[in-house]
Structures are given as structure tokens and as C-alpha cells.
XYZ file of C-alpha atoms in Angstrom:
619
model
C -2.273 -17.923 2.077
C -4.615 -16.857 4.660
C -7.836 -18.990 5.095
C -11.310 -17.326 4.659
C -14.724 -18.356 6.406
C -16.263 -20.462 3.640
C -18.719 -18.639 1.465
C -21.985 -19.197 2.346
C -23.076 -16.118 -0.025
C -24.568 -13.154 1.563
C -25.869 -12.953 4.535
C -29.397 -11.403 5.680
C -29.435 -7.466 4.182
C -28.260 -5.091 6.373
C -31.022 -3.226 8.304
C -32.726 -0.039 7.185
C -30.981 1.994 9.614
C -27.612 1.647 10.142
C -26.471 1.465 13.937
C -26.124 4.601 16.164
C -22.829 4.416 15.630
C -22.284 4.611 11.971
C -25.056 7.514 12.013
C -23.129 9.337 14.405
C -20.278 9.238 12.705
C -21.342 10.311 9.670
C -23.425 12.505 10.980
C -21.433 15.642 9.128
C -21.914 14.171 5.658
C -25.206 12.452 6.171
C -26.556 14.957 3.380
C -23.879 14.589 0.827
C -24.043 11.033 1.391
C -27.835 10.459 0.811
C -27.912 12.750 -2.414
C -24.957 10.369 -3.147
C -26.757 7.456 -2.830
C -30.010 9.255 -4.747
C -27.773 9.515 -7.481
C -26.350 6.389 -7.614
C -30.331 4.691 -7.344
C -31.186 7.206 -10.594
C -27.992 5.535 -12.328
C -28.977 2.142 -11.741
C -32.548 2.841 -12.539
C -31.689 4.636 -15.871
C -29.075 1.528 -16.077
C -32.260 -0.672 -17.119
C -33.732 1.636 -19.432
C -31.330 0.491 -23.099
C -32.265 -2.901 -22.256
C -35.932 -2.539 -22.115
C -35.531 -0.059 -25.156
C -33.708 -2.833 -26.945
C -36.533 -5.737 -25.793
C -38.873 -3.017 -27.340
C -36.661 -2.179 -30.496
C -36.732 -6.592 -31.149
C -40.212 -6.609 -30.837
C -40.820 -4.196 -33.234
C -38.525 -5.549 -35.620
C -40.207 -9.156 -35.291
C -44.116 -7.861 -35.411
C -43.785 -8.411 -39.136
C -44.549 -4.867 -39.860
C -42.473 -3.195 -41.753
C -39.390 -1.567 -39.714
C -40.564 2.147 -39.337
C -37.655 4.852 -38.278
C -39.989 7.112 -36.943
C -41.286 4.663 -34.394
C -37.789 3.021 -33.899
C -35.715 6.495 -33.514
C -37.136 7.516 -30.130
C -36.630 4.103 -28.624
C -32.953 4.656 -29.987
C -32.750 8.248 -28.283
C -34.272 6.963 -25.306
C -31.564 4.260 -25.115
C -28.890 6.772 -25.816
C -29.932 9.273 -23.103
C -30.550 6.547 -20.158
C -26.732 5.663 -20.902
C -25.965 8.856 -20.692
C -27.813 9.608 -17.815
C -26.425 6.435 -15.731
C -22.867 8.008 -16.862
C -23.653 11.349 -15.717
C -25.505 10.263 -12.772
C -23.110 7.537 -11.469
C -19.708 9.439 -12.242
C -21.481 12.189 -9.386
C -22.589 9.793 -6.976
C -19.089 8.383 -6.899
C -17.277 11.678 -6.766
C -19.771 13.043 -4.067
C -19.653 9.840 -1.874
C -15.715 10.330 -2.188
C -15.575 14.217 -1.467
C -17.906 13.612 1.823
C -16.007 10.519 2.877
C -12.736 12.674 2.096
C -13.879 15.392 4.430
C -15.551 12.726 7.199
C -11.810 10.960 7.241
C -9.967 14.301 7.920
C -12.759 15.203 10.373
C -12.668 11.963 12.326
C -8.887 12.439 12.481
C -8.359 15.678 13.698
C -11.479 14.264 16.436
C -9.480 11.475 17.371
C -5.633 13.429 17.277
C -7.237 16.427 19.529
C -8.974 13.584 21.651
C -6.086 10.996 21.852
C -3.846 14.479 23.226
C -6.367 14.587 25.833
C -6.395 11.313 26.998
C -4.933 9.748 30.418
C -1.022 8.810 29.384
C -2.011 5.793 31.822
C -4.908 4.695 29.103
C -2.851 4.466 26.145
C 0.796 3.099 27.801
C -1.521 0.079 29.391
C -3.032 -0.669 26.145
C -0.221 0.356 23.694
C -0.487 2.356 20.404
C -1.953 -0.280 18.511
C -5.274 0.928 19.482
C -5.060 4.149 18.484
C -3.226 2.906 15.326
C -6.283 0.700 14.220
C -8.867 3.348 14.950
C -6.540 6.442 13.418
C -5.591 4.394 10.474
C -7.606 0.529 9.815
C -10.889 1.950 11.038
C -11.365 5.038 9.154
C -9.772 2.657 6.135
C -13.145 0.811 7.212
C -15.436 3.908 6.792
C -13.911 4.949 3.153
C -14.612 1.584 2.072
C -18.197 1.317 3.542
C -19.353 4.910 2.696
C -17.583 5.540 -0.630
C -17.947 1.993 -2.189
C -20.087 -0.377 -0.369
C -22.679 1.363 -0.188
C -23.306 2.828 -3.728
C -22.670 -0.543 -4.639
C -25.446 -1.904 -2.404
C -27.985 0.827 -3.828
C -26.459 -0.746 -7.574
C -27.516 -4.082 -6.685
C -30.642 -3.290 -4.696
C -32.248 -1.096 -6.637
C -32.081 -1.980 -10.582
C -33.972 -5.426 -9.912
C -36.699 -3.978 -8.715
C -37.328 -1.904 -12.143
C -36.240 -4.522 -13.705
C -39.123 -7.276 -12.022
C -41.483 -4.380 -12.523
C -41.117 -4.036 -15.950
C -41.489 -7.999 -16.512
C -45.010 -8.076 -14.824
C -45.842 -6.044 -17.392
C -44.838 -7.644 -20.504
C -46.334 -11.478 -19.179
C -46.535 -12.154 -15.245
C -45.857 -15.703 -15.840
C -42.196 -16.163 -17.061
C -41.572 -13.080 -14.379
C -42.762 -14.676 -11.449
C -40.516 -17.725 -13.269
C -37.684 -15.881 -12.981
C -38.164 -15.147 -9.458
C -37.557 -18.535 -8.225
C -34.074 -18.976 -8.526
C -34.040 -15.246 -6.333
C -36.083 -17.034 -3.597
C -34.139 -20.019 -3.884
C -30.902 -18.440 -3.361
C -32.126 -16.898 -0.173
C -33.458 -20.282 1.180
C -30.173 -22.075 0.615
C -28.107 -19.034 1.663
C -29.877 -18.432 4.922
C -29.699 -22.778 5.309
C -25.717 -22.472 4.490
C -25.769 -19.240 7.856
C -27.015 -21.601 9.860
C -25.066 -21.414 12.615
C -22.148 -19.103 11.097
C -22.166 -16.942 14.266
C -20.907 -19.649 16.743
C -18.764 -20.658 13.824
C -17.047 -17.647 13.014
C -16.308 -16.913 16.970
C -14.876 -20.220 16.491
C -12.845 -19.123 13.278
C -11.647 -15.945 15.273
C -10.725 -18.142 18.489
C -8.517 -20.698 15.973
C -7.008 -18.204 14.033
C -5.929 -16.248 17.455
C -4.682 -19.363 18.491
C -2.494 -19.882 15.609
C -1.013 -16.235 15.903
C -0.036 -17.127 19.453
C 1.523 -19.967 18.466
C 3.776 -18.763 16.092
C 4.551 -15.944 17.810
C 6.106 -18.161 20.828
C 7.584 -20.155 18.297
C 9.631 -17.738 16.687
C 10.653 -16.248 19.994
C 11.426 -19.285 21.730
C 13.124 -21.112 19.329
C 16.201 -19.797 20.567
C 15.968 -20.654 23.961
C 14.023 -24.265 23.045
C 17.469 -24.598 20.582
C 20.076 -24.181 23.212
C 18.713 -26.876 25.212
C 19.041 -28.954 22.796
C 15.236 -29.477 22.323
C 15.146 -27.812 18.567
C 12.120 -30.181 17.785
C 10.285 -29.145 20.494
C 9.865 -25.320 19.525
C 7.250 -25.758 16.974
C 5.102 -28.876 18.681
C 2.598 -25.928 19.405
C 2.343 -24.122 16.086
C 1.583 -27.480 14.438
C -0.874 -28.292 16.964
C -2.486 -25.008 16.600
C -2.360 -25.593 12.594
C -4.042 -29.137 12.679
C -6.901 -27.671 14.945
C -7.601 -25.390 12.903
C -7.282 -27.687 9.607
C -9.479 -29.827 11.222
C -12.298 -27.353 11.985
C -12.174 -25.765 9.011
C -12.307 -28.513 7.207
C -15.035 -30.140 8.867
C -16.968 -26.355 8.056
C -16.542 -26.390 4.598
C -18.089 -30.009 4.546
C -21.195 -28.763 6.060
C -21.837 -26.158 3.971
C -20.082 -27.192 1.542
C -23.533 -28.603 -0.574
C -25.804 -25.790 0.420
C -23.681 -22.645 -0.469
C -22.565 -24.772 -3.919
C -26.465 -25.231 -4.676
C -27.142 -21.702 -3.906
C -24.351 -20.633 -5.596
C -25.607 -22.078 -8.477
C -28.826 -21.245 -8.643
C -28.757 -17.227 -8.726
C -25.670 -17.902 -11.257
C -27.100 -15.821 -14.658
C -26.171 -18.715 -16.792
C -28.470 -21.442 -14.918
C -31.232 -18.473 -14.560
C -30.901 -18.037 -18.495
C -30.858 -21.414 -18.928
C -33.976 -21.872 -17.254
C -35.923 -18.746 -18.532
C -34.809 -20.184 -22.500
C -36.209 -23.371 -21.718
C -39.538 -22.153 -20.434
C -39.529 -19.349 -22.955
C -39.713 -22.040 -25.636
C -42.026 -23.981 -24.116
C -44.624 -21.059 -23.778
C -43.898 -19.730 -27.377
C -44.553 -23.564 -28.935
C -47.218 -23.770 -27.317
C -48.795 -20.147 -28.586
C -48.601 -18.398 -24.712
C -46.179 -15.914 -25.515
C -44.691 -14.329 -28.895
C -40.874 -14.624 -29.457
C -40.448 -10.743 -29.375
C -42.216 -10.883 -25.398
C -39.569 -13.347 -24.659
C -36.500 -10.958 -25.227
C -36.669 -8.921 -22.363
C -36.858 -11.625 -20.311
C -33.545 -12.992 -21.455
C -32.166 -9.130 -21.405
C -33.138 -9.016 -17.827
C -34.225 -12.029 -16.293
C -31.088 -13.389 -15.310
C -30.331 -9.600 -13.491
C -32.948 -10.396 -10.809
C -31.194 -12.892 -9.202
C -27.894 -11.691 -9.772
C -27.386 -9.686 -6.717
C -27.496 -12.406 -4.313
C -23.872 -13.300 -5.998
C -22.209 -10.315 -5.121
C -24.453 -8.958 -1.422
C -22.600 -11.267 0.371
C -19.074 -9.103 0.204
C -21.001 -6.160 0.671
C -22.628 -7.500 3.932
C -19.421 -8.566 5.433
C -17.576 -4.676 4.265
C -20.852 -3.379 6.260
C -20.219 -5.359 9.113
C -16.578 -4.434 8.977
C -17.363 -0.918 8.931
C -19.971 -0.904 11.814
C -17.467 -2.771 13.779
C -14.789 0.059 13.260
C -17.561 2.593 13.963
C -17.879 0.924 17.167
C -14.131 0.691 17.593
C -13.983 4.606 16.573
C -16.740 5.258 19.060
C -15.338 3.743 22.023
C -11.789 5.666 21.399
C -14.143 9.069 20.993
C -15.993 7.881 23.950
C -13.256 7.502 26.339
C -12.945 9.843 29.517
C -10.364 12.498 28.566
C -7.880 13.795 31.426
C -10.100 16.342 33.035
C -8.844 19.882 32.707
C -8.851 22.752 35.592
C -11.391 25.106 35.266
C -9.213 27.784 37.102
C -5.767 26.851 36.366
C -2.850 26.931 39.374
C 0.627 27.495 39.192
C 2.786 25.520 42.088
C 4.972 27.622 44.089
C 8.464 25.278 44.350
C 8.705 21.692 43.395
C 7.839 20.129 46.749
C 5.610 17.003 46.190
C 3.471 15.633 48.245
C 1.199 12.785 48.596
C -2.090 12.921 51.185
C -4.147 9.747 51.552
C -4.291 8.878 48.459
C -5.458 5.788 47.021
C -6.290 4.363 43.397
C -8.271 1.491 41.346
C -8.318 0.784 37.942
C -11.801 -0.838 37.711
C -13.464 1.305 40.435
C -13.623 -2.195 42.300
C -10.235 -3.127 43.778
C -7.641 -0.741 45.448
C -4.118 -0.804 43.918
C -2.800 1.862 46.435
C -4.577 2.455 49.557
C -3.969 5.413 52.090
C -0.245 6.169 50.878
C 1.333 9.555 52.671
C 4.718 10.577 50.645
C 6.908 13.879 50.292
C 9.415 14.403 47.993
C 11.834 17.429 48.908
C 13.137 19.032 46.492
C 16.599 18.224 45.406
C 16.204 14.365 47.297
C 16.108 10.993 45.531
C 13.059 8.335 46.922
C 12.981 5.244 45.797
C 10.172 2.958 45.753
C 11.115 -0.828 46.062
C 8.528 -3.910 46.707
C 7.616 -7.120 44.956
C 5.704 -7.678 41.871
C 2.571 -5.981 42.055
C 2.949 -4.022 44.808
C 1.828 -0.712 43.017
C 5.400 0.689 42.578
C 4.439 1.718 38.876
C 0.876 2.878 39.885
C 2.339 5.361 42.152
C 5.067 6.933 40.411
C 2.169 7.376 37.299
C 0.132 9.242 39.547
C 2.926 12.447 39.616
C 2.735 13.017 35.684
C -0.660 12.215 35.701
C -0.753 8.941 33.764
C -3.831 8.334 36.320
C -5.465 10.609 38.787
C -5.664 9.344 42.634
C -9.451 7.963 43.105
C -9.266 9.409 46.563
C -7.098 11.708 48.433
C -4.628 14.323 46.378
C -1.332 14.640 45.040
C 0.176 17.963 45.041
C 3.065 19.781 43.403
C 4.454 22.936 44.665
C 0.923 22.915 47.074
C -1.064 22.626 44.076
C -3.521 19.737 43.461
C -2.158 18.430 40.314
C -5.877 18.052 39.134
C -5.650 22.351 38.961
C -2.195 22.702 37.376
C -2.933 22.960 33.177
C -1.050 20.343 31.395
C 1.583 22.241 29.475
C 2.894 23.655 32.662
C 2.440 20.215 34.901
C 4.474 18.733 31.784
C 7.332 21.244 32.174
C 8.024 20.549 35.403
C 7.141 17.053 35.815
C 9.457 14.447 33.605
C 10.182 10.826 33.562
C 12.801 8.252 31.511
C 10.891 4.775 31.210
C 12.389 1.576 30.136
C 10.147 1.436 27.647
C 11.464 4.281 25.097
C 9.382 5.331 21.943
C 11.764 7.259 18.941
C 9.608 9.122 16.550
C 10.207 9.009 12.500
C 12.021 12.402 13.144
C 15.686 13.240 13.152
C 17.906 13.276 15.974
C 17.493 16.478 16.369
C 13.887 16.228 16.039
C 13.505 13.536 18.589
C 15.964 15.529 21.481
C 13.772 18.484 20.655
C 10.610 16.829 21.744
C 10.205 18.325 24.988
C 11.353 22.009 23.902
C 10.858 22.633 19.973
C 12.413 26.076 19.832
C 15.666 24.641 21.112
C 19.096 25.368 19.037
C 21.499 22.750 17.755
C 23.932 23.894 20.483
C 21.641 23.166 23.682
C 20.696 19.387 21.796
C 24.487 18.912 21.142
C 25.039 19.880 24.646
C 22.187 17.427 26.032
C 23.198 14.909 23.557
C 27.112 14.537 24.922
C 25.457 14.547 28.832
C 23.816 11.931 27.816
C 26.572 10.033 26.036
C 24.711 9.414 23.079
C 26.855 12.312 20.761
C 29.445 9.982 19.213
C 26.966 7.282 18.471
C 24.839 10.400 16.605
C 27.829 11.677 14.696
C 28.689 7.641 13.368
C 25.459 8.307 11.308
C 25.065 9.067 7.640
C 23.589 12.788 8.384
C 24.567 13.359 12.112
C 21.930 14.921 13.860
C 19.571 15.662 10.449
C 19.470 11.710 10.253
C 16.372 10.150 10.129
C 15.130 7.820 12.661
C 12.865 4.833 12.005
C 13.599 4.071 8.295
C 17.194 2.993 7.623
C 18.534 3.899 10.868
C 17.371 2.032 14.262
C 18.961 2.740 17.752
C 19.356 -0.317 20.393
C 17.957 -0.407 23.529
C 20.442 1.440 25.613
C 21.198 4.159 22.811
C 17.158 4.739 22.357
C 17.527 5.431 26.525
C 20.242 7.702 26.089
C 18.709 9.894 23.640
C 15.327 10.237 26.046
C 18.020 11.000 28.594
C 19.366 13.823 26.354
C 15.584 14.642 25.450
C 14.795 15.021 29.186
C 17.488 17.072 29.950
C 16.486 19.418 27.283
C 13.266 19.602 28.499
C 14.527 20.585 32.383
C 12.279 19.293 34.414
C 12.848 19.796 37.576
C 10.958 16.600 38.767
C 11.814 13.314 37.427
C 10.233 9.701 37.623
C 12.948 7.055 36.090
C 11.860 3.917 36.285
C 14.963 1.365 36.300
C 16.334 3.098 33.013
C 19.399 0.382 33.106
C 16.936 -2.673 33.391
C 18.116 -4.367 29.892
C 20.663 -2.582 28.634
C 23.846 -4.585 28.674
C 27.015 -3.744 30.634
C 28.917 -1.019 28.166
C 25.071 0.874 27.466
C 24.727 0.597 31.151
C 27.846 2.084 32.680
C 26.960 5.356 29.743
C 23.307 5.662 30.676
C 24.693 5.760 34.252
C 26.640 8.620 33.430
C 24.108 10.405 31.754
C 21.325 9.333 34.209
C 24.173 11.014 36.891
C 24.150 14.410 34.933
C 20.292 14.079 34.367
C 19.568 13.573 38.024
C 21.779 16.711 39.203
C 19.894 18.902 41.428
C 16.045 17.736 40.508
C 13.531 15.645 42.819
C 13.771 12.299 41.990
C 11.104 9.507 42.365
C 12.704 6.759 41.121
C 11.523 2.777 40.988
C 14.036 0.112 41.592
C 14.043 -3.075 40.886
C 17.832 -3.957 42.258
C 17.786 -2.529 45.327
C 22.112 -2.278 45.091
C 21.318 0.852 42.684
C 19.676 3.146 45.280
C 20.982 1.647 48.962
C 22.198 5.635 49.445
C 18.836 7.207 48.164
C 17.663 9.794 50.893
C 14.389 7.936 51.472
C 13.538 4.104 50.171
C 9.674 3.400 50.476
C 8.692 -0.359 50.607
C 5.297 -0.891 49.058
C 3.120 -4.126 49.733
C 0.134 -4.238 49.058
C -0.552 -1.044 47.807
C 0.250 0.405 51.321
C 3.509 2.187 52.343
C 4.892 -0.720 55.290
C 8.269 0.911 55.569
C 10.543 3.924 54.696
C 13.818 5.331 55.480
C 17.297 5.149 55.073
C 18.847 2.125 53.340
C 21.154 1.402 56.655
C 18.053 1.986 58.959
C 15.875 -0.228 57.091
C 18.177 -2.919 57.106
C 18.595 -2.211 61.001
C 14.877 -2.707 61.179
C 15.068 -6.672 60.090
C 11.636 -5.794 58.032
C 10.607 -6.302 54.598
C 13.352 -4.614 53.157
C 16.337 -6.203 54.724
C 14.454 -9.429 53.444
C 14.783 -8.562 49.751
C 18.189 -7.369 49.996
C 19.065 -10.593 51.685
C 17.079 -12.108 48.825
C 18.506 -10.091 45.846
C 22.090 -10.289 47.645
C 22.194 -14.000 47.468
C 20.619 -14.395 44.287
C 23.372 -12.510 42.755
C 25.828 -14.764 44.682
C 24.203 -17.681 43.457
C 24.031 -16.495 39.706
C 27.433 -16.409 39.848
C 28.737 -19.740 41.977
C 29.126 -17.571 45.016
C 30.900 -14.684 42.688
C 28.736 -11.572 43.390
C 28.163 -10.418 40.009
C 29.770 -7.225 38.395
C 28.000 -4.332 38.631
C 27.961 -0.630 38.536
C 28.890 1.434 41.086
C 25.622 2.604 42.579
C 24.240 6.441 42.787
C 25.002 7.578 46.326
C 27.780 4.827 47.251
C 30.402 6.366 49.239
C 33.033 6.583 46.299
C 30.370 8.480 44.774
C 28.635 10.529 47.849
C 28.599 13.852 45.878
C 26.557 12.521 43.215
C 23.656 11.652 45.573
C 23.733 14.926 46.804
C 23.151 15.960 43.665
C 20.020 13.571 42.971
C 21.920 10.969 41.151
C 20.134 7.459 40.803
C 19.814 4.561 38.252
């Protein structure tokens, strides 16, 4: 079971206006929301009223006068009616918080869908779809709880003890200002017990992160810890990571641990009752207050200081919800790809690439000064270490990014000027990282041209020699993806090669499609990556250079700056940076294999396969 922060009780009350952006947010349903919380105030109001009817109802019936139904009878109705106003009035407070937070959810989705379509692809491949998964779905999970429940609740809690304290003054000041001690109490411990829960919780967060990282490697690792031999090595970390954070917790639940019992206690209606009996006796021995004036103060008295039990959930769903306003915010927030005011079409597919340079942070240049052109119909490849801006630059042609400085064109358009549906249809790319949706087959191949009919998928679908692998399943090409039914690596590649080829593009980025597939998956996403590539303008990165040595132009990056490009047998003439990492990869592979070079495809553009080349093949 997941640990929790110790309860300290509630912390201080939320302020009187929430932050800027929690009112921005609910900005459509701000008046639906306050006549909500109107309502729910007049329920908890008219919530008091049967008990002070019934402290009034006792104290007629102990006076000693003789019980009197016309005097009794209105206190009765009056009773009946508040109930029946706190019903009315509470059942519509709850309904209209829940229609307005209805409408604000399907509002602030349809924002964030029509703003997450807008977005840089760059923004949300770097920081995955778990972002927009926890704003889309966790954070507006966040709002319905704070708008529709917290906050009537808070009004609930807030507001009846102050009719309630009124209404004591009046009957004797003394036992009321009594039972506002254990209130102020409560407050004194609970802020004492806070002391220090900021630093505390970051330390919480920090311990449980650290856990979660912990058994994530573990569980990942094992494997490889295992086949060394070194089993009991695999989870030294986790239970590291679990004692640490025994050990801190622990030692925060001791320190609080008498202060948030004591104020616990205190505001607990039991001890409050306790305490009001007592003193009630005491004053009505002693002639300072009739039994009948001592009712409503065990009715009510032990409401006042109820509250403090049950703000301190409330507080922490209002800080949960102003953190997912923030969270929402920041994904509303973020600059959208900027559209072209007067939209042009390219003529041809000739790309083209004119000083252009490009920084993530505004700070730092990850390309600098780069000149390219891709003809049409040609394969270039872009090789270079780690970090030499290889992925930065082939994001900049489907506009994952746009170039900080200089421009990209397609067809002698500025890509910046060419609308997205049309940059889309002639700009496409295979990554190695493919995403299936919860669709069918069909559904999924279709993704790039909707109207398509099951012949043209079928047809796309054997290019990319992924057809017999769709026909093995339970419904063929109506099958379902993502529930029952998963594809592996390589056949998940396949099917975006089938999906791409559907599409047409005539411009393609693959980036090293084959990279983990194993050798049977890579030999067919060859073959479809060769009918893919036929007669489009390929930009493709490689990692092994072997897989594009007859590409019509290789580009070696370092740096961020274009340092070579050419042929693969003129680079290698050159003794530069190139012929140094095929020398490198070359006896790597040798050495992989005790001085076996290790099997392989045959490469796109290798003289058994010449024609294919031509045609723009390449892994």
C-alpha cells in the first residue's frame, strides 16, 4: 500500500481568491458555479435551523408550563421546512455545480484537442504523450473533483458554524465562547504539526521518485544483472531506496506524530461534547444557566469545531486542482505551430536548405549555418556521432521544429507559408519509434488517407509485408489493435510502412526504421522500406553507415555544422571524418563477431541491388 504524508489535519484555508489560473479556467462557468455555491451556503444555513428549532422545542417542554401546540406547531413547521429547504437547496447546488463542471470538462477538451493539433510535432515527441495524457485526462479529473465536490463541500463546512456560533451568543455567551476553544486549539496544534511540511513534502516527492526509479531499473535489469550471475545484485538499489524512505518517513511521523494526535483530538465532537456536558453541569448546579439553555449547546456545540476534521482533505483536493490548473495552463499556453497568413503551394518536391540554424532554448545552437538540397527522386543520408544534430535536422522538413534562422524550402516555398494539410501530404517520415492507435488495421493504414478503399490498404499492406501477419488475426483487417491484439516491433514498422505508402508522400524522412528489429522483421521491412522508397526524395538518418554506402549524397554532421558530403567512395577517398567511422563501425562489427563480420542485409544501393537506389531505396 502506498504511503501518505502523515496527517497533520488541514492546512491554512485556501485564499479568498483562487489563483489566476483556476479563475481562468473556469472562467465560462464562473456564474453557474457561484449560484452553485449560493445554494449550497442556503443549504447549510437552513441545515442548522431543526436543531435550533429542536433546542427551542426542549426548552419549552422543560419551562414547566404546560406543553402548548399552538406555540410548539410552528417551531415543528419551521423544522420541517428548513429540512426541506436544505434538500431542495442542496440537491440544486450539486446538480448545477455538476452541469457547469460537465460543460467546463468538454470545453477544456475540445481547447486542449484543437490546441494539442496545433502544436510543434517536435514539442510533444520530446516530451512524450504522457503530458498531454495527464492534462487531457488526470487534470481535468482534478477540476471535476475541485469544482463539483470540494468546493460545495468547503462552503458545507465553512459556512454552517458560523450560524451555528451566532446563534449560541445568543442563548448565553459564556458556554459559546467555551465551545470555541477546542476550534482555536485545533488551529494552534494544526498549524504547530505544518511546521515545516513544505520542505518535508518536497522531501516526500524526492523519496518516493526515488523509489519509482529504483524499481523501474530493477525490473528491467534483472535480466541482464541475472545472466551474469549477479541475481542478488539487481535489487541492492530498490531496497536502498525503500529503507531511505522508511527511515524518513518514519522519523516524520515521530515529529508530528504528538501534535496532529492532540489536535486531532481536540476538535473530535466527542471530547468537544464531553467538555461542553461537563461545564454545562457545572453552570446549571451552580444556578448560571437553566437545563433547557444547555441543549443547544450540546445540539451544536460540538459542530463548531468539527470542520477542522474534515478541511484538511479539502485543502489538499484544492491544491491538487490548482496544480492541474497550472498544468492545464501551461499546455494552453504553449506556442502553437504558427500558421501562414497567405498560404503557398510548392511547385515540385525539390528541398532545400539555406543557412539555417536552430536552438532549443534560444541559448545554444544545435545546427549552425547548414546548406542542403535534396533532388527529387535522390536518397541523402545524414551520418555523425551522437549528438551531432542528425535528428534535429531531418525534424526541421515536416516541421517538428521551425529553423531559428535561415529557411527551409519545399518546392521554393518557405515551409513556414505552405498550410499544414498540404505540407503533410507531401512531406512523410517512418520513425523507429512507431505509435498504433486503438483502431483496426484498417483504421490504422488509413491514417494518412481516410477515404481510402480496402483494396489500396490491402495493396499497401502486402508492399509492406505486413498482409499475412494481418490475415493470422481473429478479424483480419476489422481487428482491433491495442486490446487483445499487440504487434512487435518490426510488424508495428511495417504497418507505418504500409500507412506511409498509402499516404504517398512524395518526400520521406526514415530514420533507421531497421534499428531493433531482429533479423527475419528486418530483411521484410527492407523489402517494404525498398517499395516505399521507389521514386520519392529521401532524407534518411543512419546509424550503420553499411545501409546507405550507395546513397547519392552522405552528409557528415559534427557539431551541428555540415563538415563533409558526397559520395560514399569519395568520402572514404577523402581520409575525413567519415572514412573514420566506417573504419570504426567496420571493425566493431569484426570484433563483435571474433573477426567474423557480422551478417547483415544487403544494403539499398549495393551493386547487386543498383536499380533499387535508383529508385530511392534506403534502410
Amino acid at each position: 500500500m502506498k504511503s501518505q504524508p502523515p496527517d497533520a489535519g488541514p492546512a491554512p484555508a485556501a485564499p479568498d481568491s483562487p489563483p489566476r489560473p483556476l479563475r481562468t479556467l473556469a472562467a465560462p462557468v464562473r456564474g453557474r458555479l457561484a449560484l452553485a455555491v449560493a445554494l449550497q451556503a442556503a443549504a447549510a444555513l437552513a441545515g442548522v435551523v431543526p436543531f435550533i428549532a429542536v433546542s427551542r422545542i426542549a426548552e419549552r417542554l422543560t419551562t414547566g408550563a404546560p406543553a402548548d401546540g399552538d406555540a410548539l406547531w410552528p417551531l415543528v413547521t419551521l423544522a420541517c421546512a428548513a429540512g426541506l429547504v436544505t434538500l431542495v437547496c442542496g440537491t440544486a447546488a450539486g446538480a448545477l455545480a455538476h452541469l457547469a463542471d460537465n460543460d467546463l470538462q468538454l470545453t477544456l477538451r475540445r481547447r486542449l484537442a484543437r490546441h494539442i493539433g496545433r502544436l510543434p510535432l517536435g514539442r510533444l515527441t520530446e516530451r512524450g504523450t504522457g503530458e498531454v495524457k495527464q492534462a487531457v485526462q488526470d487534470d481535468v479529473s482534478a477540476l471535476h473533483t475541485l469544482f463539483a465536490h470540494t468546493l460545495l463541500d468547503v462552503v458545507s463546512v465553512l459556512t454552517a458554524p458560523v450560524l451555528i456560533l451566532v446563534y449560541l451568543f445568543t442563548v448565553d455567551w459564556r458556554p459559546a465562547l467555551v465551545s470555541v476553544v477546542p476550534l482555536s486549539l485545533g488551529v494552534f496544534l494544526f498549524s504547530r504539526a505544518m511546521a515545516g511540511a513544505a520542505a518535508q513534502m518536497a522531501e516526500f516527492g524526492a523519496a518516493v521518485g526515488r523509489i519509482s526509479a529504483a524499481a523501474v531499473e530493477f525490473a528491467s535489469g534483472i535480466a541482464v544483472f541475472k545472466s551474469f550471475g549477479r541475481g542478488g545484485k539487481a535489487h541492492e538499489r530498490f531496497v536502498r531506496a525503500t529503507e531511505g524512505f522508511a527511515d524518513f518517513f518514519s522519523a516524520w511521523v515521530r515529529s508530528t506524530l504528538v501534535t496532529s494526535t492532540a489536535a486531532i483530538l481536540v476538535v473530535a465532537p466527542a471530547v468537544v461534547l464531553l467538555l461542553l456536558t461537563g461545564l454545562g453541569a457545572v453552570f446549571v448546579t451552580q444556578g448560571l444557566m437553566t437545563g433547557a439553555e444547555l441543549v443547544p449547546f450540546l445540539l451544536l456545540g460540538p459542530a463548531v469545531a468539527a470542520p477542522m476534521g474534515v478541511v484538511g482533505p479539502r485543502i489538499q483536493q484544492i491544491r491538487a486542482g490548482q496544480a492541474a490548473a497550472v498544468r492545464v495552463t501551461d499546455l494552453l499556453d504553449a506556442p502553437t505551430l504558427p500558421e501562414p497568413t497567405t498560404a503557398v503551394l510548392p511547385e515540385g518536391h525539390h528541398v532545400s536548405l539555406r543557412g539555417v540554424s536552430f536552438s532549443y532554448d534560444g541559448n545554444t545552437d544545435v545546427l549552425s549555418g547548414v546548406d542542403l538540397d535534396l533532388a527529387p527522386g535522390t536518397v541523402t543520408a545524414l551520418v555523425g556521432p551522437s549528438g551531432s544534430g542528425k535528428s534535429t535536422l531531418a525534424s526541421l522538413l515536416p516541421r517538428f521544429h521551425d529553423a531559428t534562422a535561415g529557411t527551409v524550402t519545399l518546392g521554393g516555398a518557405d515551409l513556414r507559408d505552405i498550410p499544414a494539410t498540404e505540407l503533410y501530404r507531401r512531406v512523410g517520415f517512418v520513425l523507429q519509434d512507431v505509435r498504433l492507435l486503438r483502431a483496426s488495421v484498417a483504421d490504422n493504414i488509413r491514417l494518412g488517407r481516410p477515404d481510402a478503399t480496402d483494396e489500396e490498404v490491402e495493396r499497401c499492406a502486402r508492399a509492406a509485408r505486413i498482409h499475412d501477419r494481418v490475415m493470422a488475426l481473429p478479424d483480419g483487417y476489422a481487428t482491433e489493435l491495442g486490446t487483445a491484439v499487440t504487434f512487435s516491433g518490426g510488424e508495428a514498422q511495417r504497418l507505418s510502412i504500409a500507412r506511409a505508402l498509402l499516404a504517398d508522400a512524395p518526400v520521406l524522412v526514415l530514420d533507421e526504421a531497421t534499428a531493433y528489429a531482429d533479423p527475419h522483421s528486418e530483411a521484410l521491412i527492407q523489402e517494404g522500406l525498398s517499395a516505399l522508397a521507389a521514386g520519392r526524395t529521401l532524407l534518411v538518418i543512419a546509424h550503420r553507415l553499411a545501409t546507405i554506402r550507395s546513397a547519392d549524397r552522405i552528409v557528415v554532421l559534427e557539431d551541428g555544422r555540415v563538415t563533409e558530403q558526397g559520395r560514399h567512395d569519395d568520402l572514404l577517398a577523402a581520409g575525413g571524418r567519415y572514412a573514420a567511422l566506417w573504419k570504426a563501425q567496420r571493425t566493431a562489427g569484426a570484433d563483435e563477431n571474433d573477426g567474423v563480420p557480422r551478417p547483415r542485409s544487403v544494403p539499398p544501393g549495393d551493386a547487386r541491388r543498383a536499380d533499387d537506389i535508383r529508385e530511392g531505396s534506403a534502410r
